[in-house]
Amino acid sequence: MALIEKFHVVAAERTVATGQSIREGMIVSLNANGEIVVQGAANPVPYGIAGDSKLTSSSAMPGVASGWQNRVSDYFDETKASGKMTVYHSGGEFFTDQFSAAVTALTPLAYNALYAVDGILDPVNTQASGAVARLLKLAGQVGSGVPGVDVNGDQALSSGEVGSVPTAATNTYIEIKLVI
């Protein structure tokens, strides 16, 4: 449940709709009131990728166990103070762990189109969302920049608690180019 920003074009701030549970890195849409909601059948047109989390049990800060994450005083809601969420759109490159298990089956890497299905990246366009991203790197570990032995001399960057992502694996990210 994390998003690692490499490059981004626009970092917008939008009000989050009441009752939403959004993980950083999910694809989000706008509802009829112009508020951020998780992309899905009711709001199929993607607006961007969530740069913050609005949760009640954990934050989406990569590399830190859920019990030690920031925003404990706000009950892990990174939008609590303003009611707004950072949403990246209009391009950029990111690492995210918000993808379906079907993405891990893609091989060889051929700049595959990825679509939004209930806020998660998927290689099949079942909700007619249109391409939201292009796959740049297959699922794998990402280095944290801290010396270690996991990834090219770095410790692997943790993606949080086991089972927190659709792939049911921790420390697994894909690299994408955002096209919305």
Coordinates of N, CA and C in Angstrom, one line a residue:
M1 N 0.8 -1.2 0.0 CA 0.0 0.0 0.0 C 0.9 1.2 0.0
A2 N 1.6 1.4 -1.1 CA 2.5 2.5 -1.2 C 2.7 3.0 -2.6
L3 N 3.1 4.2 -2.7 CA 3.4 4.9 -4.0 C 4.8 5.5 -3.8
I4 N 5.7 5.3 -4.7 CA 7.0 5.9 -4.7 C 7.1 6.8 -5.9
E5 N 7.1 8.1 -5.7 CA 7.1 9.0 -6.8 C 8.6 9.1 -7.4
K6 N 8.8 8.9 -8.7 CA 10.1 9.1 -9.3 C 10.0 10.5 -9.9
F7 N 9.0 10.7 -10.8 CA 8.8 12.0 -11.5 C 7.3 12.2 -11.6
H8 N 6.9 13.4 -11.4 CA 5.4 13.7 -11.6 C 5.3 15.0 -12.3
V9 N 4.1 15.2 -13.0 CA 3.9 16.4 -13.7 C 3.0 17.3 -12.9
V10 N 1.8 16.9 -12.5 CA 0.8 17.7 -11.7 C 0.5 17.0 -10.4
A11 N 0.6 17.7 -9.3 CA 0.2 17.2 -8.0 C -1.0 18.0 -7.6
A12 N -2.2 17.6 -7.9 CA -3.4 18.4 -7.6 C -3.8 18.1 -6.1
E13 N -4.6 18.9 -5.6 CA -5.2 18.7 -4.3 C -6.7 18.7 -4.5
R14 N -7.4 17.6 -4.1 CA -8.8 17.5 -4.2 C -9.5 17.0 -2.9
T15 N -10.7 17.5 -2.7 CA -11.4 17.1 -1.5 C -11.8 15.6 -1.7
V16 N -11.7 14.8 -0.6 CA -12.1 13.4 -0.6 C -13.5 13.3 -0.2
A17 N -14.3 12.4 -0.9 CA -15.7 12.2 -0.5 C -15.8 11.5 0.8
T18 N -16.8 11.8 1.6 CA -17.0 11.1 2.9 C -17.2 9.6 2.7
G19 N -16.6 8.9 3.7 CA -16.7 7.5 3.7 C -15.8 6.7 2.8
Q20 N -14.8 7.4 2.2 CA -13.9 6.7 1.3 C -12.7 6.1 2.1
S21 N -12.3 4.9 1.6 CA -11.1 4.3 2.2 C -10.2 4.1 1.0
I22 N -9.1 4.9 0.9 CA -8.2 5.0 -0.3 C -6.8 4.8 0.2
R23 N -6.1 3.8 -0.5 CA -4.7 3.6 -0.3 C -3.9 4.4 -1.2
E24 N -2.8 4.9 -0.8 CA -1.9 5.6 -1.6 C -1.5 4.7 -2.8
G25 N -1.5 5.2 -4.0 CA -1.2 4.4 -5.2 C -2.4 3.8 -5.9
M26 N -3.6 4.0 -5.3 CA -4.8 3.5 -6.0 C -5.2 4.5 -7.1
I27 N -5.9 4.1 -8.1 CA -6.4 5.0 -9.1 C -7.7 5.5 -8.6
V28 N -7.9 6.8 -8.7 CA -9.1 7.5 -8.2 C -9.8 8.2 -9.3
S29 N -11.1 8.5 -9.0 CA -12.0 9.2 -10.0 C -12.6 10.4 -9.2
L30 N -13.4 11.2 -10.0 CA -14.2 12.2 -9.3 C -15.6 11.8 -9.3
N31 N -16.3 12.1 -8.2 CA -17.8 11.8 -8.2 C -18.5 13.0 -8.8
A32 N -19.9 13.0 -8.7 CA -20.7 14.0 -9.3 C -20.5 15.4 -8.6
N33 N -19.9 15.4 -7.4 CA -19.6 16.6 -6.6 C -18.2 17.1 -6.8
G34 N -17.4 16.4 -7.7 CA -16.0 16.7 -7.9 C -15.1 16.3 -6.8
E35 N -15.5 15.3 -6.0 CA -14.7 14.8 -4.9 C -14.0 13.5 -5.3
I36 N -12.9 13.2 -4.6 CA -12.1 12.0 -4.9 C -12.8 10.8 -4.4
V37 N -12.9 9.8 -5.2 CA -13.5 8.5 -4.8 C -12.6 7.4 -5.5
V38 N -12.6 6.2 -5.0 CA -11.9 5.1 -5.6 C -12.5 4.8 -7.0
Q39 N -11.7 4.7 -8.0 CA -12.3 4.4 -9.4 C -12.9 3.1 -9.3
G40 N -14.1 3.0 -9.9 CA -14.8 1.7 -10.0 C -16.0 1.8 -10.9
A41 N -16.9 0.9 -10.9 CA -18.0 0.8 -11.8 C -18.9 2.0 -11.7
A42 N -19.1 2.6 -10.5 CA -19.9 3.8 -10.3 C -19.3 5.1 -10.8
N43 N -17.9 5.1 -10.8 CA -17.1 6.2 -11.3 C -16.0 5.7 -12.1
P44 N -16.2 5.3 -13.3 CA -15.2 4.5 -14.1 C -14.1 5.4 -14.7
V45 N -14.3 6.7 -14.9 CA -13.4 7.5 -15.6 C -12.2 7.9 -14.6
P46 N -11.0 7.4 -14.8 CA -9.9 7.7 -13.9 C -9.5 9.2 -14.0
Y47 N -9.2 9.8 -12.8 CA -8.7 11.1 -12.7 C -7.2 11.2 -12.5
G48 N -6.7 10.2 -11.6 CA -5.3 10.2 -11.3 C -4.9 9.1 -10.4
I49 N -3.7 9.2 -9.8 CA -3.3 8.2 -8.8 C -3.1 8.9 -7.5
A50 N -3.7 8.2 -6.4 CA -3.7 8.8 -5.1 C -2.2 8.9 -4.5
G51 N -1.9 10.1 -4.0 CA -0.6 10.4 -3.4 C -0.6 10.3 -1.9
D52 N -1.8 10.2 -1.4 CA -2.0 10.1 0.1 C -2.9 8.9 0.4
S53 N -3.0 8.6 1.7 CA -4.0 7.5 2.1 C -5.1 8.1 3.0
K54 N -6.3 7.6 2.9 CA -7.3 7.9 3.8 C -7.8 6.6 4.3
L55 N -7.2 6.2 5.4 CA -7.5 4.9 6.0 C -7.8 5.1 7.5
T56 N -8.2 4.0 8.2 CA -8.4 4.1 9.6 C -7.5 3.2 10.4
S57 N -6.9 2.2 9.8 CA -6.1 1.2 10.5 C -4.6 1.3 10.3
S58 N -4.2 1.9 9.2 CA -2.7 2.0 8.9 C -2.5 3.1 7.9
S59 N -1.3 3.5 7.8 CA -0.9 4.5 6.8 C -0.3 3.7 5.6
A60 N 0.1 4.4 4.5 CA 0.7 3.8 3.4 C 2.1 4.2 3.2
M61 N 2.7 4.6 4.3 CA 4.1 5.0 4.3 C 5.0 3.8 4.0
P62 N 5.7 3.8 2.8 CA 6.5 2.6 2.5 C 7.7 2.4 3.4
G63 N 8.0 1.2 3.7 CA 9.2 0.9 4.4 C 9.1 0.9 5.9
V64 N 7.9 1.0 6.4 CA 7.7 1.1 7.9 C 6.5 0.2 8.3
A65 N 6.7 -0.6 9.3 CA 5.6 -1.4 9.8 C 4.4 -0.6 10.2
S66 N 3.2 -1.1 10.0 CA 2.0 -0.3 10.3 C 1.9 0.3 11.7
G67 N 2.4 -0.4 12.7 CA 2.3 0.1 14.0 C 3.2 1.3 14.3
W68 N 4.1 1.6 13.4 CA 5.1 2.6 13.6 C 5.0 3.7 12.6
Q69 N 3.9 3.7 11.8 CA 3.8 4.7 10.7 C 3.3 6.0 11.2
N70 N 3.5 7.0 10.3 CA 3.1 8.4 10.7 C 1.6 8.5 10.7
R71 N 1.2 9.7 11.2 CA -0.2 10.0 11.3 C -1.0 9.2 12.3
V72 N -0.3 8.7 13.3 CA -1.0 7.9 14.4 C -2.0 8.9 15.1
S73 N -1.6 10.1 15.3 CA -2.4 11.1 16.0 C -3.7 11.4 15.2
D74 N -3.6 11.2 13.9 CA -4.8 11.4 13.0 C -5.5 10.1 12.7
Y75 N -5.2 9.1 13.4 CA -5.7 7.7 13.2 C -5.4 7.3 11.8
F76 N -4.2 7.5 11.3 CA -3.6 7.1 10.0 C -4.3 7.8 8.8
D77 N -5.1 8.8 9.0 CA -5.7 9.5 7.9 C -4.9 10.7 7.5
E78 N -4.2 10.6 6.4 CA -3.3 11.6 5.9 C -4.0 12.8 5.3
T79 N -5.4 12.7 5.2 CA -6.2 13.8 4.7 C -6.9 14.5 5.9
K80 N -6.7 14.1 7.1 CA -7.5 14.6 8.2 C -7.5 16.1 8.4
A81 N -6.3 16.8 8.3 CA -6.2 18.2 8.6 C -7.0 19.0 7.5
S82 N -6.8 18.7 6.3 CA -7.4 19.6 5.2 C -8.6 18.9 4.5
G83 N -8.8 17.6 4.7 CA -9.9 16.9 3.9 C -9.5 16.7 2.5
K84 N -8.3 17.1 2.1 CA -7.9 17.0 0.7 C -6.8 16.0 0.5
M85 N -6.7 15.4 -0.7 CA -5.7 14.4 -1.0 C -4.9 14.9 -2.2
T86 N -3.6 14.6 -2.2 CA -2.8 14.8 -3.4 C -3.1 13.7 -4.4
V87 N -3.4 14.2 -5.6 CA -3.6 13.3 -6.7 C -2.7 13.7 -7.9
Y88 N -1.9 12.7 -8.3 CA -1.0 13.0 -9.4 C -1.7 12.6 -10.7
H89 N -1.6 13.5 -11.7 CA -2.2 13.2 -13.0 C -1.3 13.9 -14.1
S90 N -1.6 13.7 -15.3 CA -1.0 14.3 -16.5 C 0.4 13.8 -16.7
G91 N 0.7 12.6 -16.2 CA 2.0 12.0 -16.5 C 2.9 11.8 -15.3
G92 N 4.0 11.1 -15.5 CA 5.0 10.8 -14.4 C 5.3 9.4 -14.4
E93 N 6.3 9.1 -13.6 CA 6.8 7.7 -13.4 C 6.7 7.4 -11.9
F94 N 6.2 6.2 -11.6 CA 6.0 5.8 -10.2 C 6.3 4.3 -10.0
F95 N 6.6 4.0 -8.8 CA 6.5 2.6 -8.3 C 5.3 2.5 -7.5
T96 N 4.5 1.4 -7.6 CA 3.3 1.2 -6.8 C 3.1 -0.3 -6.6
D97 N 2.5 -0.6 -5.5 CA 2.1 -1.9 -5.1 C 0.6 -2.2 -5.3
Q98 N -0.1 -1.3 -5.9 CA -1.5 -1.4 -6.1 C -1.8 -1.9 -7.5
F99 N -1.6 -3.2 -7.6 CA -1.9 -3.9 -8.9 C -2.4 -5.3 -8.7
S100 N -3.1 -5.8 -9.7 CA -3.7 -7.2 -9.5 C -2.7 -8.2 -9.8
A101 N -3.0 -9.4 -9.3 CA -2.1 -10.6 -9.5 C -1.9 -10.8 -11.0
A102 N -2.8 -10.4 -11.9 CA -2.7 -10.7 -13.3 C -1.5 -9.9 -13.9
V103 N -1.1 -8.8 -13.2 CA 0.0 -8.0 -13.7 C 1.3 -8.8 -13.6
T104 N 1.4 -9.6 -12.5 CA 2.6 -10.3 -12.3 C 2.8 -11.4 -13.3
A105 N 1.8 -11.8 -14.0 CA 1.9 -12.8 -15.1 C 2.3 -12.3 -16.4
L106 N 2.4 -11.0 -16.5 CA 2.8 -10.3 -17.8 C 4.3 -10.6 -18.1
T107 N 4.6 -11.2 -19.2 CA 5.9 -11.4 -19.7 C 5.9 -11.7 -21.2
P108 N 6.8 -11.3 -21.9 CA 7.9 -10.4 -21.6 C 7.3 -8.9 -21.5
L109 N 8.2 -8.1 -20.9 CA 7.8 -6.7 -20.8 C 7.7 -6.0 -22.2
A110 N 6.5 -5.6 -22.5 CA 6.4 -5.0 -23.9 C 5.6 -3.6 -23.7
Y111 N 5.9 -2.9 -22.7 CA 5.3 -1.6 -22.5 C 3.7 -1.8 -22.4
N112 N 3.3 -2.8 -21.7 CA 1.9 -3.2 -21.6 C 1.1 -2.1 -21.0
A113 N -0.1 -1.9 -21.6 CA -1.1 -1.0 -21.1 C -1.7 -1.6 -19.8
L114 N -2.0 -0.7 -18.8 CA -2.6 -1.1 -17.6 C -3.9 -0.2 -17.4
Y115 N -4.9 -0.9 -16.9 CA -6.2 -0.2 -16.8 C -6.6 -0.2 -15.3
A116 N -7.6 0.7 -15.0 CA -8.1 0.8 -13.6 C -9.3 -0.1 -13.5
V117 N -9.2 -1.0 -12.5 CA -10.3 -1.9 -12.2 C -10.5 -1.8 -10.6
D118 N -11.6 -1.1 -10.2 CA -11.8 -0.8 -8.8 C -10.6 -0.2 -8.1
G119 N -9.9 0.7 -8.8 CA -8.8 1.4 -8.2 C -7.5 0.7 -8.3
I120 N -7.4 -0.5 -8.8 CA -6.2 -1.3 -8.9 C -5.8 -1.4 -10.4
L121 N -4.5 -1.4 -10.6 CA -4.0 -1.6 -12.0 C -4.1 -3.0 -12.4
D122 N -4.6 -3.2 -13.6 CA -4.9 -4.5 -14.2 C -4.6 -4.5 -15.7
P123 N -4.2 -5.6 -16.3 CA -3.9 -5.7 -17.7 C -5.2 -5.8 -18.6
V124 N -6.3 -6.0 -17.9 CA -7.6 -6.2 -18.7 C -8.5 -5.1 -18.4
N125 N -9.1 -4.5 -19.4 CA -9.9 -3.3 -19.3 C -11.4 -3.7 -19.1
T126 N -11.7 -4.3 -17.9 CA -13.0 -4.8 -17.7 C -14.0 -3.7 -17.3
Q127 N -13.6 -2.5 -16.9 CA -14.5 -1.4 -16.6 C -14.4 -0.2 -17.6
A128 N -13.9 -0.5 -18.7 CA -13.8 0.5 -19.8 C -13.2 1.8 -19.3
S129 N -12.1 1.7 -18.5 CA -11.5 2.9 -18.0 C -10.5 3.5 -19.0
G130 N -10.1 2.8 -20.0 CA -9.1 3.3 -20.9 C -7.7 3.1 -20.2
A131 N -6.7 3.1 -20.9 CA -5.3 2.9 -20.4 C -5.0 4.1 -19.4
V132 N -4.5 3.7 -18.2 CA -4.2 4.7 -17.2 C -2.7 4.7 -17.0
A133 N -2.0 3.6 -17.4 CA -0.5 3.6 -17.2 C 0.1 2.6 -18.2
R134 N 1.4 2.7 -18.3 CA 2.1 1.7 -19.1 C 3.2 1.1 -18.2
L135 N 3.3 -0.2 -18.3 CA 4.2 -0.9 -17.4 C 5.6 -0.7 -17.9
L136 N 6.5 -0.3 -17.0 CA 7.9 0.0 -17.4 C 8.8 -1.1 -16.8
K137 N 8.4 -1.7 -15.7 CA 9.2 -2.8 -15.0 C 8.3 -3.8 -14.4
L138 N 8.6 -5.0 -14.6 CA 7.8 -6.1 -14.0 C 7.9 -6.1 -12.5
A139 N 6.9 -6.7 -11.8 CA 6.9 -6.8 -10.3 C 8.2 -7.3 -9.7
G140 N 8.6 -6.6 -8.7 CA 9.8 -7.0 -8.0 C 10.1 -6.1 -6.8
Q141 N 11.2 -6.3 -6.2 CA 11.6 -5.4 -5.1 C 12.2 -4.1 -5.5
V142 N 12.1 -3.1 -4.6 CA 12.7 -1.8 -4.9 C 13.6 -1.5 -3.7
G143 N 14.8 -1.0 -4.1 CA 15.8 -0.7 -3.0 C 15.4 0.5 -2.3
S144 N 15.8 0.6 -1.0 CA 15.4 1.6 -0.1 C 16.5 2.7 0.0
G145 N 17.7 2.5 -0.5 CA 18.7 3.4 -0.3 C 19.5 3.2 0.9
V146 N 19.1 2.2 1.7 CA 19.8 1.9 3.0 C 20.7 0.7 2.7
P147 N 22.0 0.7 3.0 CA 22.8 -0.4 2.7 C 22.3 -1.7 3.3
G148 N 22.4 -2.7 2.5 CA 22.0 -4.1 2.9 C 22.2 -5.1 1.8
V149 N 21.5 -6.1 1.8 CA 21.8 -7.2 0.9 C 20.7 -7.6 -0.1
D150 N 19.5 -7.0 0.1 CA 18.3 -7.5 -0.7 C 18.3 -7.1 -2.2
V151 N 18.5 -5.8 -2.5 CA 18.4 -5.3 -3.9 C 19.6 -4.5 -4.3
N152 N 20.4 -5.0 -5.1 CA 21.6 -4.3 -5.6 C 22.3 -3.5 -4.5
G153 N 22.6 -4.2 -3.4 CA 23.3 -3.5 -2.3 C 22.5 -2.7 -1.3
D154 N 21.1 -2.6 -1.6 CA 20.2 -1.9 -0.7 C 19.3 -2.9 0.0
Q155 N 18.8 -2.5 1.2 CA 17.7 -3.2 1.8 C 16.4 -3.0 1.0
A156 N 15.6 -4.1 0.8 CA 14.4 -3.9 0.1 C 13.4 -3.0 0.8
L157 N 12.7 -2.2 0.1 CA 11.7 -1.3 0.6 C 10.4 -2.1 0.9
S158 N 10.0 -2.1 2.1 CA 8.8 -2.9 2.5 C 7.6 -2.2 2.1
S159 N 6.6 -2.9 1.7 CA 5.3 -2.3 1.3 C 4.2 -2.5 2.4
G160 N 4.6 -2.8 3.6 CA 3.7 -2.8 4.7 C 3.3 -4.2 5.1
E161 N 2.1 -4.4 5.6 CA 1.7 -5.6 6.2 C 1.4 -6.7 5.1
V162 N 1.5 -7.9 5.5 CA 1.2 -9.0 4.6 C -0.2 -9.0 4.3
G163 N -0.6 -9.2 3.0 CA -1.9 -9.2 2.6 C -2.6 -7.9 2.4
S164 N -1.8 -6.8 2.4 CA -2.3 -5.4 2.3 C -2.5 -5.0 0.8
V165 N -1.9 -5.8 -0.1 CA -2.0 -5.5 -1.5 C -2.7 -6.6 -2.2
P166 N -3.2 -6.3 -3.4 CA -3.9 -7.3 -4.2 C -3.1 -8.6 -4.5
T167 N -1.8 -8.4 -4.6 CA -1.0 -9.6 -4.9 C -0.7 -10.5 -3.7
A168 N -1.1 -10.0 -2.5 CA -0.9 -10.7 -1.3 C 0.6 -11.0 -1.0
A169 N 1.4 -10.1 -1.5 CA 2.9 -10.2 -1.2 C 3.4 -8.9 -0.8
T170 N 4.4 -8.9 0.1 CA 5.0 -7.6 0.5 C 6.2 -7.4 -0.3
N171 N 6.7 -6.2 -0.3 CA 7.9 -5.8 -1.0 C 7.9 -6.0 -2.5
T172 N 6.7 -5.9 -3.1 CA 6.6 -6.1 -4.5 C 6.0 -4.9 -5.2
Y173 N 6.7 -4.3 -6.1 CA 6.2 -3.1 -6.7 C 6.4 -3.2 -8.3
I174 N 5.6 -2.5 -9.0 CA 5.8 -2.4 -10.4 C 6.2 -0.9 -10.7
E175 N 6.9 -0.7 -11.8 CA 7.2 0.6 -12.2 C 6.3 1.0 -13.4
I176 N 5.7 2.2 -13.3 CA 4.7 2.5 -14.3 C 5.0 3.9 -14.8
K177 N 4.5 4.2 -16.0 CA 4.4 5.5 -16.6 C 2.9 5.9 -16.6
L178 N 2.5 6.9 -15.9 CA 1.2 7.4 -15.8 C 0.8 8.0 -17.1
V179 N -0.3 7.7 -17.7 CA -0.8 8.3 -19.0 C -2.1 9.0 -18.9
I180 N -2.6 9.2 -17.6 CA -3.8 10.0 -17.4 C -3.4 11.3 -16.7

